[in-house]
PDB file of C-alpha atoms in Angstrom:
ATOM      1  CA  MET A 128     -39.458  -2.124  -4.637  1.00 66.00           C
ATOM      2  CA  LYS A 129     -42.683  -4.582  -4.490  1.00 78.00           C
ATOM      3  CA  ILE A 130     -45.602  -4.644  -2.171  1.00 78.00           C
ATOM      4  CA  ARG A 131     -45.350  -7.634  -1.073  1.00 80.00           C
ATOM      5  CA  ASP A 132     -41.806  -7.134  -0.087  1.00 79.00           C
ATOM      6  CA  TYR A 133     -42.703  -4.084   2.209  1.00 76.00           C
ATOM      7  CA  LEU A 134     -45.355  -5.888   3.304  1.00 79.00           C
ATOM      8  CA  TYR A 135     -43.236  -8.575   4.494  1.00 78.00           C
ATOM      9  CA  SER A 136     -40.411  -5.877   5.977  1.00 79.00           C
ATOM     10  CA  LYS A 137     -43.393  -4.531   8.220  1.00 81.00           C
ATOM     11  CA  ALA A 138     -44.683  -8.079   9.151  1.00 84.00           C
ATOM     12  CA  VAL A 139     -43.826  -8.066  12.879  1.00 84.00           C
ATOM     13  CA  THR A 140     -45.644  -4.003  13.161  1.00 85.00           C
ATOM     14  CA  LEU A 141     -48.804  -5.122  11.071  1.00 84.00           C
ATOM     15  CA  CYS A 142     -48.743  -8.495  13.671  1.00 89.00           C
ATOM     16  CA  PHE A 143     -48.618  -5.710  16.754  1.00 85.00           C
ATOM     17  CA  LEU A 144     -51.360  -3.822  15.151  1.00 85.00           C
ATOM     18  CA  GLY A 145     -53.619  -6.366  14.916  1.00 87.00           C
ATOM     19  CA  ILE A 146     -53.469  -7.733  18.018  1.00 88.00           C
ATOM     20  CA  GLY A 147     -54.091  -4.112  19.501  1.00 86.00           C
ATOM     21  CA  LEU A 148     -57.100  -4.199  17.600  1.00 83.00           C
ATOM     22  CA  ILE A 149     -58.516  -7.389  18.537  1.00 87.00           C
ATOM     23  CA  PHE A 150     -57.605  -6.143  22.154  1.00 86.00           C
ATOM     24  CA  VAL A 151     -59.306  -2.475  22.011  1.00 83.00           C
ATOM     25  CA  THR A 152     -62.287  -4.232  20.160  1.00 84.00           C
ATOM     26  CA  LEU A 153     -62.750  -6.955  23.164  1.00 84.00           C
ATOM     27  CA  PHE A 154     -62.338  -3.694  25.352  1.00 82.00           C
ATOM     28  CA  MET A 155     -64.543  -1.561  23.441  1.00 82.00           C
ATOM     29  CA  ARG A 156     -67.131  -4.635  24.089  1.00 79.00           C
ATOM     30  CA  ALA A 157     -66.861  -5.276  27.646  1.00 81.00           C
ATOM     31  CA  ALA A 158     -67.259  -2.028  28.411  1.00 79.00           C
ATOM     32  CA  GLY A 159     -71.130  -1.916  26.482  1.00 79.00           C
ATOM     33  CA  MET A 160     -70.014  -0.081  23.610  1.00 78.00           C
ATOM     34  CA  ASP A 161     -72.118  -0.984  20.595  1.00 81.00           C
ATOM     35  CA  ILE A 162     -71.506  -3.449  18.032  1.00 83.00           C
ATOM     36  CA  LYS A 163     -71.802  -1.264  15.153  1.00 81.00           C
ATOM     37  CA  LEU A 164     -70.230   1.290  16.482  1.00 83.00           C
ATOM     38  CA  THR A 165     -67.107  -1.050  17.732  1.00 82.00           C
ATOM     39  CA  ALA A 166     -67.323  -2.053  13.782  1.00 85.00           C
ATOM     40  CA  VAL A 167     -66.795   1.339  12.771  1.00 85.00           C
ATOM     41  CA  SER A 168     -63.780   2.015  15.036  1.00 84.00           C
ATOM     42  CA  GLY A 169     -62.676  -1.232  13.825  1.00 84.00           C
ATOM     43  CA  ILE A 170     -63.031   0.117  10.077  1.00 88.00           C
ATOM     44  CA  PHE A 171     -61.982   3.126  10.747  1.00 88.00           C
ATOM     45  CA  TYR A 172     -58.299   1.757  12.261  1.00 86.00           C
ATOM     46  CA  VAL A 173     -57.935  -0.448   9.656  1.00 88.00           C
ATOM     47  CA  LEU A 174     -58.085   2.309   7.199  1.00 91.00           C
ATOM     48  CA  LEU A 175     -55.638   4.520   8.750  1.00 90.00           C
ATOM     49  CA  VAL A 176     -53.242   1.606   9.120  1.00 87.00           C
ATOM     50  CA  VAL A 177     -53.980   0.761   5.668  1.00 88.00           C
ATOM     51  CA  LEU A 178     -53.035   5.141   4.374  1.00 91.00           C
ATOM     52  CA  TRP A 179     -50.092   4.839   6.458  1.00 87.00           C
ATOM     53  CA  LEU A 180     -48.710   1.843   5.181  1.00 86.00           C
ATOM     54  CA  SER A 181     -49.492   3.640   1.320  1.00 87.00           C
ATOM     55  CA  VAL A 182     -47.997   6.743   2.362  1.00 87.00           C
ATOM     56  CA  SER A 183     -45.048   5.054   3.959  1.00 85.00           C
ATOM     57  CA  PHE A 184     -44.541   2.503   0.822  1.00 84.00           C
ATOM     58  CA  TRP A 185     -44.370   5.434  -1.353  1.00 85.00           C
ATOM     59  CA  ARG A 186     -42.447   7.448   0.619  1.00 82.00           C
ATOM     60  CA  ASP A 187     -39.793   5.002   0.813  1.00 79.00           C
ATOM     61  CA  ASN A 188     -39.939   3.604  -2.858  1.00 82.00           C
ATOM     62  CA  ARG A 189     -39.496   7.114  -3.818  1.00 80.00           C
ATOM     63  CA  ARG A 190     -36.565   7.261  -1.941  1.00 78.00           C
ATOM     64  CA  LEU A 191     -35.145   4.061  -3.282  1.00 79.00           C
ATOM     65  CA  LYS A 192     -35.663   5.166  -6.653  1.00 82.00           C
ATOM     66  CA  ASN A 193     -34.124   8.728  -6.249  1.00 78.00           C
ATOM     67  CA  LEU A 194     -31.388   6.223  -4.518  1.00 77.00           C
ATOM     68  CA  ARG A 195     -30.787   3.929  -7.469  1.00 79.00           C
ATOM     69  CA  LYS A 196     -30.361   6.561  -9.860  1.00 79.00           C
ATOM     70  CA  LEU A 197     -27.916   8.123  -8.106  1.00 76.00           C
ATOM     71  CA  VAL A 198     -25.951   4.928  -7.514  1.00 76.00           C
ATOM     72  CA  GLU A 199     -26.395   4.786 -11.711  1.00 75.00           C
ATOM     73  CA  GLY A 200     -25.078   8.163 -12.567  1.00 75.00           C
ATOM     74  CA  MET A 201     -22.187   7.766 -10.601  1.00 73.00           C
ATOM     75  CA  GLU A 202     -18.688   6.738 -11.611  1.00 73.00           C
ATOM     76  CA  GLU A 203     -17.103   6.183  -8.731  1.00 73.00           C
ATOM     77  CA  LYS A 204     -19.848   4.207  -6.209  1.00 70.00           C
ATOM     78  CA  TYR A 205     -17.889   4.543  -3.198  1.00 67.00           C
ATOM     79  CA  LEU A 206     -18.292   7.956  -2.809  1.00 71.00           C
ATOM     80  CA  LEU A 207     -21.739   6.824  -2.259  1.00 71.00           C
ATOM     81  CA  GLY A 208     -21.652   7.579   1.419  1.00 71.00           C
ATOM     82  CA  GLU A 209     -20.790  10.930   0.973  1.00 71.00           C
ATOM     83  CA  VAL A 210     -23.602  12.267  -1.151  1.00 71.00           C
ATOM     84  CA  LEU A 211     -26.689  10.044   1.038  1.00 74.00           C
ATOM     85  CA  SER A 212     -30.050  12.153   1.953  1.00 74.00           C
ATOM     86  CA  ARG A 213     -30.168  13.425   5.744  1.00 74.00           C
ATOM     87  CA  PRO A 214     -31.793  10.099   7.684  1.00 76.00           C
ATOM     88  CA  VAL A 215     -35.427  10.391   8.848  1.00 73.00           C
ATOM     89  CA  ASN A 216     -35.678   8.035  11.651  1.00 74.00           C
ATOM     90  CA  ALA A 217     -33.052   6.883  14.400  1.00 79.00           C
ATOM     91  CA  LEU A 218     -32.299   3.577  12.796  1.00 74.00           C
ATOM     92  CA  GLU A 219     -31.689   5.505   9.463  1.00 76.00           C
ATOM     93  CA  LYS A 220     -29.117   7.446  11.520  1.00 81.00           C
ATOM     94  CA  GLU A 221     -26.957   4.589  12.160  1.00 81.00           C
ATOM     95  CA  TYR A 222     -27.036   3.063   8.754  1.00 78.00           C
ATOM     96  CA  TYR A 223     -26.144   6.368   7.373  1.00 78.00           C
ATOM     97  CA  HIS A 224     -22.813   6.733  10.315  1.00 81.00           C
ATOM     98  CA  ILE A 225     -22.208   3.800   9.523  1.00 83.00           C
ATOM     99  CA  MET A 226     -21.960   4.073   5.296  1.00 79.00           C
ATOM    100  CA  LYS A 227     -20.344   7.082   5.709  1.00 80.00           C
ATOM    101  CA  ILE A 228     -17.102   5.109   7.837  1.00 84.00           C
ATOM    102  CA  VAL A 229     -17.473   2.752   5.074  1.00 82.00           C
ATOM    103  CA  SER A 230     -17.330   5.695   2.151  1.00 80.00           C
ATOM    104  CA  ARG A 231     -14.498   7.246   3.836  1.00 82.00           C
ATOM    105  CA  SER A 232     -12.619   4.351   4.245  1.00 83.00           C
ATOM    106  CA  ALA A 233     -13.048   2.822   0.729  1.00 81.00           C
ATOM    107  CA  ILE A 234     -11.936   6.790  -0.478  1.00 81.00           C
ATOM    108  CA  GLY A 235      -8.777   6.678   1.719  1.00 83.00           C
ATOM    109  CA  ILE A 236      -8.140   2.719   0.196  1.00 82.00           C
ATOM    110  CA  ALA A 237      -9.010   4.028  -3.756  1.00 81.00           C
ATOM    111  CA  GLU A 238      -6.953   7.149  -2.987  1.00 83.00           C
ATOM    112  CA  GLN A 239      -3.982   5.152  -1.954  1.00 82.00           C
ATOM    113  CA  ALA A 240      -4.803   2.891  -5.032  1.00 81.00           C
ATOM    114  CA  MET A 241      -4.059   5.637  -7.090  1.00 84.00           C
ATOM    115  CA  ARG A 242      -1.539   7.254  -5.868  1.00 84.00           C
ATOM    116  CA  GLU A 243       0.529   3.834  -5.640  1.00 79.00           C
ATOM    117  CA  LYS A 244      -0.327   3.554  -9.434  1.00 82.00           C
ATOM    118  CA  GLU A 245       1.214   6.587 -10.255  1.00 82.00           C
ATOM    119  CA  GLU A 246       4.186   6.181  -8.484  1.00 78.00           C
ATOM    120  CA  TYR A 247       4.775   2.718 -10.297  1.00 79.00           C
ATOM    121  CA  CYS A 248       3.843   4.192 -13.279  1.00 81.00           C
ATOM    122  CA  GLU A 249       6.397   7.253 -13.052  1.00 79.00           C
ATOM    123  CA  TYR A 250       9.344   4.526 -11.659  1.00 78.00           C
ATOM    124  CA  VAL A 251       8.589   2.565 -14.934  1.00 82.00           C
ATOM    125  CA  GLU A 252       8.988   5.533 -17.031  1.00 80.00           C
ATOM    126  CA  SER A 253      12.177   6.879 -15.310  1.00 79.00           C
ATOM    127  CA  TRP A 254      13.461   3.678 -15.746  1.00 80.00           C
ATOM    128  CA  ILE A 255      12.840   2.970 -18.952  1.00 84.00           C
ATOM    129  CA  HIS A 256      14.880   6.385 -19.591  1.00 78.00           C
ATOM    130  CA  GLU A 257      17.340   4.969 -17.590  1.00 81.00           C
ATOM    131  CA  ILE A 258      17.807   1.438 -18.644  1.00 83.00           C
ATOM    132  CA  LYS A 259      18.468   2.472 -22.261  1.00 84.00           C
ATOM    133  CA  THR A 260      21.710   3.773 -21.485  1.00 82.00           C
ATOM    134  CA  PRO A 261      23.720   0.562 -20.953  1.00 83.00           C
ATOM    135  CA  LEU A 262      21.426  -0.960 -23.701  1.00 85.00           C
ATOM    136  CA  THR A 263      22.546   1.777 -26.117  1.00 86.00           C
ATOM    137  CA  ALA A 264      25.934   1.628 -24.574  1.00 84.00           C
ATOM    138  CA  CYS A 265      25.883  -2.364 -25.721  1.00 86.00           C
ATOM    139  CA  SER A 266      24.467  -1.550 -29.020  1.00 85.00           C
ATOM    140  CA  LEU A 267      27.386   1.027 -29.684  1.00 85.00           C
ATOM    141  CA  ILE A 268      30.330  -1.738 -28.377  1.00 83.00           C
ATOM    142  CA  ILE A 269      29.035  -4.160 -30.785  1.00 83.00           C
ATOM    143  CA  SER A 270      28.692  -1.743 -33.948  1.00 82.00           C
ATOM    144  CA  ASN A 271      32.426  -0.847 -32.733  1.00 82.00           C
ATOM    145  CA  ASP A 272      35.741  -2.816 -31.249  1.00 73.00           C
ATOM    146  CA  GLY A 273      33.125  -5.239 -29.849  1.00 73.00           C
ATOM    147  CA  ASP A 274      35.249  -5.081 -26.097  1.00 78.00           C
ATOM    148  CA  ILE A 275      33.586  -8.310 -23.954  1.00 83.00           C
ATOM    149  CA  LYS A 276      34.341  -6.465 -20.864  1.00 82.00           C
ATOM    150  CA  LYS A 277      32.687  -3.248 -21.645  1.00 83.00           C
ATOM    151  CA  LEU A 278      29.896  -5.066 -22.695  1.00 86.00           C
ATOM    152  CA  LYS A 279      29.697  -7.375 -19.929  1.00 85.00           C
ATOM    153  CA  ARG A 280      29.579  -4.443 -17.318  1.00 85.00           C
ATOM    154  CA  LYS A 281      26.885  -2.987 -19.435  1.00 85.00           C
ATOM    155  CA  ILE A 282      24.895  -5.924 -19.214  1.00 88.00           C
ATOM    156  CA  LYS A 283      25.330  -6.439 -15.795  1.00 87.00           C
ATOM    157  CA  GLN A 284      24.286  -2.364 -15.309  1.00 85.00           C
ATOM    158  CA  ALA A 285      20.835  -3.377 -16.691  1.00 88.00           C
ATOM    159  CA  ASP A 286      20.987  -6.411 -14.685  1.00 88.00           C
ATOM    160  CA  ASN A 287      20.689  -4.885 -11.417  1.00 87.00           C
ATOM    161  CA  LEU A 288      18.361  -1.967 -13.044  1.00 87.00           C
ATOM    162  CA  THR A 289      15.713  -4.815 -13.952  1.00 87.00           C
ATOM    163  CA  GLU A 290      16.448  -6.633 -10.323  1.00 88.00           C
ATOM    164  CA  SER A 291      15.643  -3.404  -8.920  1.00 87.00           C
ATOM    165  CA  ILE A 292      12.191  -2.479 -10.630  1.00 86.00           C
ATOM    166  CA  LEU A 293      11.990  -6.627  -9.710  1.00 86.00           C
ATOM    167  CA  TYR A 294      12.320  -5.914  -6.017  1.00 86.00           C
ATOM    168  CA  TYR A 295      10.065  -2.892  -6.260  1.00 85.00           C
ATOM    169  CA  ALA A 296       7.314  -4.337  -7.927  1.00 81.00           C
ATOM    170  CA  ARG A 297       7.408  -7.226  -5.146  1.00 81.00           C
ATOM    171  CA  LEU A 298       7.510  -4.933  -2.045  1.00 80.00           C
ATOM    172  CA  ARG A 299       3.093  -4.857  -2.103  1.00 70.00           C
ATOM    173  CA  THR A 300       3.345  -8.862  -2.334  1.00 69.00           C
ATOM    174  CA  LEU A 301       6.791  -9.030  -0.223  1.00 65.00           C
ATOM    175  CA  GLN A 302       5.578 -10.969   2.855  1.00 63.00           C
ATOM    176  CA  LYS A 303       4.832 -14.207   0.415  1.00 65.00           C
ATOM    177  CA  ASP A 304       8.233 -14.181  -0.594  1.00 72.00           C
ATOM    178  CA  ILE A 305      10.339 -13.952   2.340  1.00 80.00           C
ATOM    179  CA  LEU A 306      12.236 -17.100   3.632  1.00 84.00           C
ATOM    180  CA  ILE A 307      13.484 -16.391   7.067  1.00 86.00           C
ATOM    181  CA  ASP A 308      16.291 -18.870   7.731  1.00 89.00           C
ATOM    182  CA  CYS A 309      19.954 -18.805   9.399  1.00 91.00           C
ATOM    183  CA  PHE A 310      22.809 -18.432   7.652  1.00 93.00           C
ATOM    184  CA  GLN A 311      26.236 -16.735   7.716  1.00 93.00           C
ATOM    185  CA  ALA A 312      26.977 -13.227   7.207  1.00 94.00           C
ATOM    186  CA  ALA A 313      30.044 -13.165   5.360  1.00 95.00           C
ATOM    187  CA  GLN A 314      28.932 -15.536   2.659  1.00 95.00           C
ATOM    188  CA  VAL A 315      25.853 -13.461   1.270  1.00 95.00           C
ATOM    189  CA  ILE A 316      28.615 -10.294   1.203  1.00 95.00           C
ATOM    190  CA  ASN A 317      31.361 -12.362  -0.643  1.00 96.00           C
ATOM    191  CA  ASP A 318      28.027 -13.396  -2.799  1.00 95.00           C
ATOM    192  CA  ALA A 319      27.198  -9.463  -3.430  1.00 95.00           C
ATOM    193  CA  ILE A 320      31.071  -8.205  -4.229  1.00 95.00           C
ATOM    194  CA  LYS A 321      31.673 -11.480  -6.642  1.00 94.00           C
ATOM    195  CA  SER A 322      28.217 -10.186  -8.349  1.00 92.00           C
ATOM    196  CA  GLN A 323      29.270  -6.481  -8.958  1.00 92.00           C
ATOM    197  CA  MET A 324      32.479  -7.380  -9.632  1.00 92.00           C
ATOM    198  CA  GLU A 325      33.247  -6.117 -12.474  1.00 89.00           C
ATOM    199  CA  LEU A 326      31.415  -2.864 -11.908  1.00 89.00           C
ATOM    200  CA  LEU A 327      33.851  -1.720  -9.124  1.00 92.00           C
ATOM    201  CA  ILE A 328      36.502  -2.754 -11.018  1.00 91.00           C
ATOM    202  CA  ALA A 329      35.594  -0.900 -13.894  1.00 89.00           C
ATOM    203  CA  ALA A 330      35.115   2.197 -10.935  1.00 90.00           C
ATOM    204  CA  GLY A 331      38.668   1.247  -9.226  1.00 93.00           C
ATOM    205  CA  ILE A 332      36.599   0.286  -6.065  1.00 93.00           C
ATOM    206  CA  SER A 333      38.318  -1.673  -4.370  1.00 93.00           C
ATOM    207  CA  VAL A 334      36.888  -3.817  -1.188  1.00 94.00           C
ATOM    208  CA  GLU A 335      37.400  -4.819   2.288  1.00 94.00           C
ATOM    209  CA  THR A 336      35.496  -7.227   4.074  1.00 95.00           C
ATOM    210  CA  ASP A 337      36.569  -8.637   7.953  1.00 94.00           C
ATOM    211  CA  GLY A 338      33.876 -10.513  10.478  1.00 94.00           C
ATOM    212  CA  ASP A 339      31.507 -12.595  10.660  1.00 93.00           C
ATOM    213  CA  PHE A 340      28.155 -13.940  12.522  1.00 93.00           C
ATOM    214  CA  THR A 341      24.894 -16.041  11.918  1.00 92.00           C
ATOM    215  CA  VAL A 342      21.632 -13.977  11.163  1.00 91.00           C
ATOM    216  CA  CYS A 343      18.490 -15.163  10.488  1.00 90.00           C
ATOM    217  CA  SER A 344      16.695 -12.968   7.865  1.00 91.00           C
ATOM    218  CA  ASP A 345      16.003 -13.512   4.155  1.00 91.00           C
ATOM    219  CA  ALA A 346      19.682 -14.297   2.265  1.00 92.00           C
ATOM    220  CA  LYS A 347      17.824 -13.321  -1.031  1.00 91.00           C
ATOM    221  CA  SER A 348      16.982  -9.470   0.274  1.00 92.00           C
ATOM    222  CA  LEU A 349      19.875  -9.089   2.108  1.00 94.00           C
ATOM    223  CA  LEU A 350      21.870 -10.157  -1.137  1.00 94.00           C
ATOM    224  CA  PHE A 351      20.327  -7.274  -2.945  1.00 94.00           C
ATOM    225  CA  MET A 352      20.166  -4.642  -0.274  1.00 94.00           C
ATOM    226  CA  LEU A 353      24.099  -5.444  -0.085  1.00 95.00           C
ATOM    227  CA  LYS A 354      24.479  -5.125  -4.012  1.00 94.00           C
ATOM    228  CA  GLN A 355      22.390  -2.077  -3.895  1.00 93.00           C
ATOM    229  CA  LEU A 356      24.842  -0.018  -1.640  1.00 93.00           C
ATOM    230  CA  LEU A 357      27.793  -1.450  -3.985  1.00 94.00           C
ATOM    231  CA  ILE A 358      26.336  -0.570  -6.670  1.00 91.00           C
ATOM    232  CA  ASN A 359      25.834   3.553  -5.073  1.00 90.00           C
ATOM    233  CA  CYS A 360      29.377   2.957  -4.900  1.00 90.00           C
ATOM    234  CA  ALA A 361      30.699   2.312  -8.231  1.00 89.00           C
ATOM    235  CA  LYS A 362      28.114   4.970  -9.561  1.00 87.00           C
ATOM    236  CA  TYR A 363      28.486   8.068  -7.438  1.00 87.00           C
ATOM    237  CA  CYS A 364      32.146   7.063  -5.898  1.00 88.00           C
ATOM    238  CA  PRO A 365      34.662   6.286  -8.152  1.00 89.00           C
ATOM    239  CA  GLY A 366      37.961   5.676  -6.961  1.00 90.00           C
ATOM    240  CA  CYS A 367      36.582   5.242  -3.713  1.00 92.00           C
ATOM    241  CA  GLN A 368      37.734   2.162  -0.847  1.00 94.00           C
ATOM    242  CA  ILE A 369      35.025   0.391   0.640  1.00 95.00           C
ATOM    243  CA  TRP A 370      34.965  -1.078   3.978  1.00 95.00           C
ATOM    244  CA  ILE A 371      32.657  -3.731   5.024  1.00 96.00           C
ATOM    245  CA  THR A 372      32.521  -5.341   8.483  1.00 95.00           C
ATOM    246  CA  ALA A 373      30.781  -8.008   9.861  1.00 94.00           C
ATOM    247  CA  ASP A 374      30.287  -8.282  13.843  1.00 91.00           C
ATOM    248  CA  SER A 375      27.607  -8.343  16.464  1.00 87.00           C
ATOM    249  CA  GLY A 376      24.751  -8.545  14.787  1.00 90.00           C
ATOM    250  CA  ARG A 377      25.600  -5.558  12.298  1.00 93.00           C
ATOM    251  CA  ILE A 378      26.709  -5.579   9.129  1.00 95.00           C
ATOM    252  CA  LEU A 379      28.684  -1.663   8.388  1.00 96.00           C
ATOM    253  CA  VAL A 380      29.320  -0.899   4.611  1.00 95.00           C
ATOM    254  CA  GLU A 381      31.450   2.140   4.537  1.00 95.00           C
ATOM    255  CA  ASP A 382      33.189   4.437   2.014  1.00 94.00           C
ATOM    256  CA  ASN A 383      35.675   7.370   1.703  1.00 92.00           C
ATOM    257  CA  GLY A 384      34.175   8.915  -1.142  1.00 88.00           C
ATOM    258  CA  ILE A 385      32.210  12.379  -1.911  1.00 90.00           C
ATOM    259  CA  GLY A 386      29.800  11.721   1.016  1.00 89.00           C
ATOM    260  CA  ILE A 387      26.300  12.581   1.429  1.00 90.00           C
ATOM    261  CA  PRO A 388      25.367  16.637   2.452  1.00 89.00           C
ATOM    262  CA  ALA A 389      23.789  17.084   5.728  1.00 89.00           C
ATOM    263  CA  HIS A 390      20.808  18.640   4.627  1.00 89.00           C
ATOM    264  CA  GLU A 391      20.441  15.343   2.468  1.00 88.00           C
ATOM    265  CA  ILE A 392      21.091  12.359   4.639  1.00 90.00           C
ATOM    266  CA  SER A 393      17.703  12.475   5.833  1.00 89.00           C
ATOM    267  CA  ARG A 394      16.351  12.167   2.505  1.00 89.00           C
ATOM    268  CA  VAL A 395      18.205   9.785   1.045  1.00 89.00           C
ATOM    269  CA  THR A 396      15.260   6.968   1.333  1.00 90.00           C
ATOM    270  CA  GLU A 397      12.720   8.949   0.872  1.00 87.00           C
ATOM    271  CA  ARG A 398      11.037   7.618  -2.651  1.00 83.00           C
ATOM    272  CA  GLY A 399      12.693   8.823  -6.032  1.00 79.00           C
ATOM    273  CA  PHE A 400      14.612  11.512  -4.110  1.00 82.00           C
ATOM    274  CA  SER A 401      18.303  11.155  -5.854  1.00 77.00           C
ATOM    275  CA  GLY A 402      19.819  14.122  -4.468  1.00 76.00           C
ATOM    276  CA  THR A 403      22.532  16.254  -5.144  1.00 78.00           C
ATOM    277  CA  ASN A 404      24.899  13.386  -5.999  1.00 76.00           C
ATOM    278  CA  GLY A 405      22.154  12.118  -8.211  1.00 72.00           C
ATOM    279  CA  ARG A 406      21.564  14.896 -10.165  1.00 73.00           C
ATOM    280  CA  ASN A 407      25.529  15.359 -10.723  1.00 70.00           C
ATOM    281  CA  ALA A 408      25.977  12.017 -11.745  1.00 66.00           C
ATOM    282  CA  GLY A 409      22.868  12.179 -13.843  1.00 64.00           C
ATOM    283  CA  GLY A 410      20.212   9.243 -14.693  1.00 60.00           C
ATOM    284  CA  SER A 411      19.633   8.270 -11.180  1.00 68.00           C
ATOM    285  CA  THR A 412      16.000   6.908 -10.150  1.00 72.00           C
ATOM    286  CA  GLY A 413      16.468   7.938  -6.443  1.00 76.00           C
ATOM    287  CA  MET A 414      14.852   4.483  -5.963  1.00 85.00           C
ATOM    288  CA  GLY A 415      18.004   2.169  -4.795  1.00 86.00           C
ATOM    289  CA  LEU A 416      17.940   3.118  -1.070  1.00 90.00           C
ATOM    290  CA  TYR A 417      14.230   3.716  -0.632  1.00 91.00           C
ATOM    291  CA  ILE A 418      13.974  -0.308  -2.067  1.00 91.00           C
ATOM    292  CA  VAL A 419      16.817  -1.222   0.897  1.00 93.00           C
ATOM    293  CA  ARG A 420      15.054   1.155   3.504  1.00 93.00           C
ATOM    294  CA  GLU A 421      11.377  -0.795   2.633  1.00 91.00           C
ATOM    295  CA  LEU A 422      13.302  -4.379   2.748  1.00 92.00           C
ATOM    296  CA  CYS A 423      14.973  -3.492   6.075  1.00 92.00           C
ATOM    297  CA  SER A 424      11.402  -2.408   7.575  1.00 90.00           C
ATOM    298  CA  ARG A 425       9.750  -5.877   6.470  1.00 88.00           C
ATOM    299  CA  LEU A 426      12.612  -7.950   7.125  1.00 90.00           C
ATOM    300  CA  ASP A 427      12.967  -5.855  11.438  1.00 90.00           C
ATOM    301  CA  ILE A 428      16.424  -5.030   9.775  1.00 93.00           C
ATOM    302  CA  THR A 429      17.399  -0.999  11.613  1.00 94.00           C
ATOM    303  CA  LEU A 430      18.767   0.991   8.797  1.00 94.00           C
ATOM    304  CA  GLN A 431      21.224   3.613   9.951  1.00 94.00           C
ATOM    305  CA  ILE A 432      22.796   6.446   7.190  1.00 93.00           C
ATOM    306  CA  GLU A 433      25.765   8.459   9.001  1.00 93.00           C
ATOM    307  CA  SER A 434      27.992  10.500   6.404  1.00 92.00           C
ATOM    308  CA  LYS A 435      29.819  14.071   5.767  1.00 91.00           C
ATOM    309  CA  GLN A 436      30.714  15.427   2.774  1.00 88.00           C
ATOM    310  CA  HIS A 437      34.059  14.805   0.886  1.00 87.00           C
ATOM    311  CA  GLU A 438      34.567  12.358   3.471  1.00 90.00           C
ATOM    312  CA  TYR A 439      32.613   9.394   4.261  1.00 91.00           C
ATOM    313  CA  THR A 440      29.471   7.732   4.157  1.00 93.00           C
ATOM    314  CA  ARG A 441      28.906   4.598   6.674  1.00 94.00           C
ATOM    315  CA  ILE A 442      25.610   2.672   6.087  1.00 94.00           C
ATOM    316  CA  ILE A 443      24.747   0.169   8.915  1.00 95.00           C
ATOM    317  CA  LEU A 444      22.127  -2.816   8.988  1.00 95.00           C
ATOM    318  CA  GLU A 445      21.665  -3.707  12.349  1.00 94.00           C
ATOM    319  CA  PHE A 446      19.469  -7.126  12.657  1.00 92.00           C
ATOM    320  CA  ASN A 447      16.896  -7.618  15.106  1.00 81.00           C
ATOM    321  CA  VAL A 448      16.543 -11.103  15.029  1.00 62.00           C
ATOM    322  CA  MET A 449      19.856 -13.082  15.610  1.00 53.00           C
ATOM    323  CA  ALA A 450      20.256 -16.708  15.535  1.00 48.00           C
ATOM    324  CA  ASP A 451      19.740 -17.244  19.170  1.00 45.00           C
ATOM    325  CA  ARG A 452      15.869 -15.814  18.425  1.00 43.00           C
ATOM    326  CA  LYS A 453      14.913 -17.534  15.246  1.00 40.00           C
ATOM    327  CA  ILE A 454      11.620 -16.967  13.868  1.00 38.00           C
TER     328      ILE A 454
END
């Protein structure tokens, strides 16, 4: 810190000290004090001010140098607020508390970013292992009998996995990609079934649909959610029957498959939770229903999951924004 800058920061104080010196000198002269004694008193006053400025400058400059050295030696500079020296006056105390608040906020943001990065890396790693299965199967099919139907199914699996990781990557910026519009629920349901028809046929699954209503939401996201539910059925419940009903602002997807253990129902939408069925089936990332839950949250859709093991699984998507309340 330069002396000129320091004196500038003390300009208001020095002005008042100067005014005080003038008034004291005039008072002393008015009281009849000898001019020499008045001059000596004035000089002594000025020397005290200079001494005060010198000591304050030395002390503050040393503290600033220590602070710079501390900052330069820190890798995570957002932690500075946690290692600041204790304040010495009222103003510094206020700055100190403000820095604490800012620092702790920065720490929270940094920790959240690190967690998200770790979670993303973990998912990418598990996704790579999972997508290797259909890709390897494609190579084997081409090398052997070249069955086109089998090849299409494996390509569809790889396509579904790719779409899943793309939606996961977009969750952070999903608000920018959402396009709210009104459309018929039955159309999106039929599109989802058609897109997964090969997997459903291969798994021996039949689908029945019923009903329709107009809904205002993001059609692409809803299509992805319905496809994910059908993919889960094909993966975990081969040979089952699926009923999809659209009525009164709700889409109900029900199957008569293996169901979900009662103690796992509340956890199936957690990030990375594969559960008993996922472990038995193998190759599950546990991300499908997690992404569905996150999309529902962003689109103001209520997600309900009901199930009884070895009997049924029922998933309900309830739309809180209907055609007569378009946003």
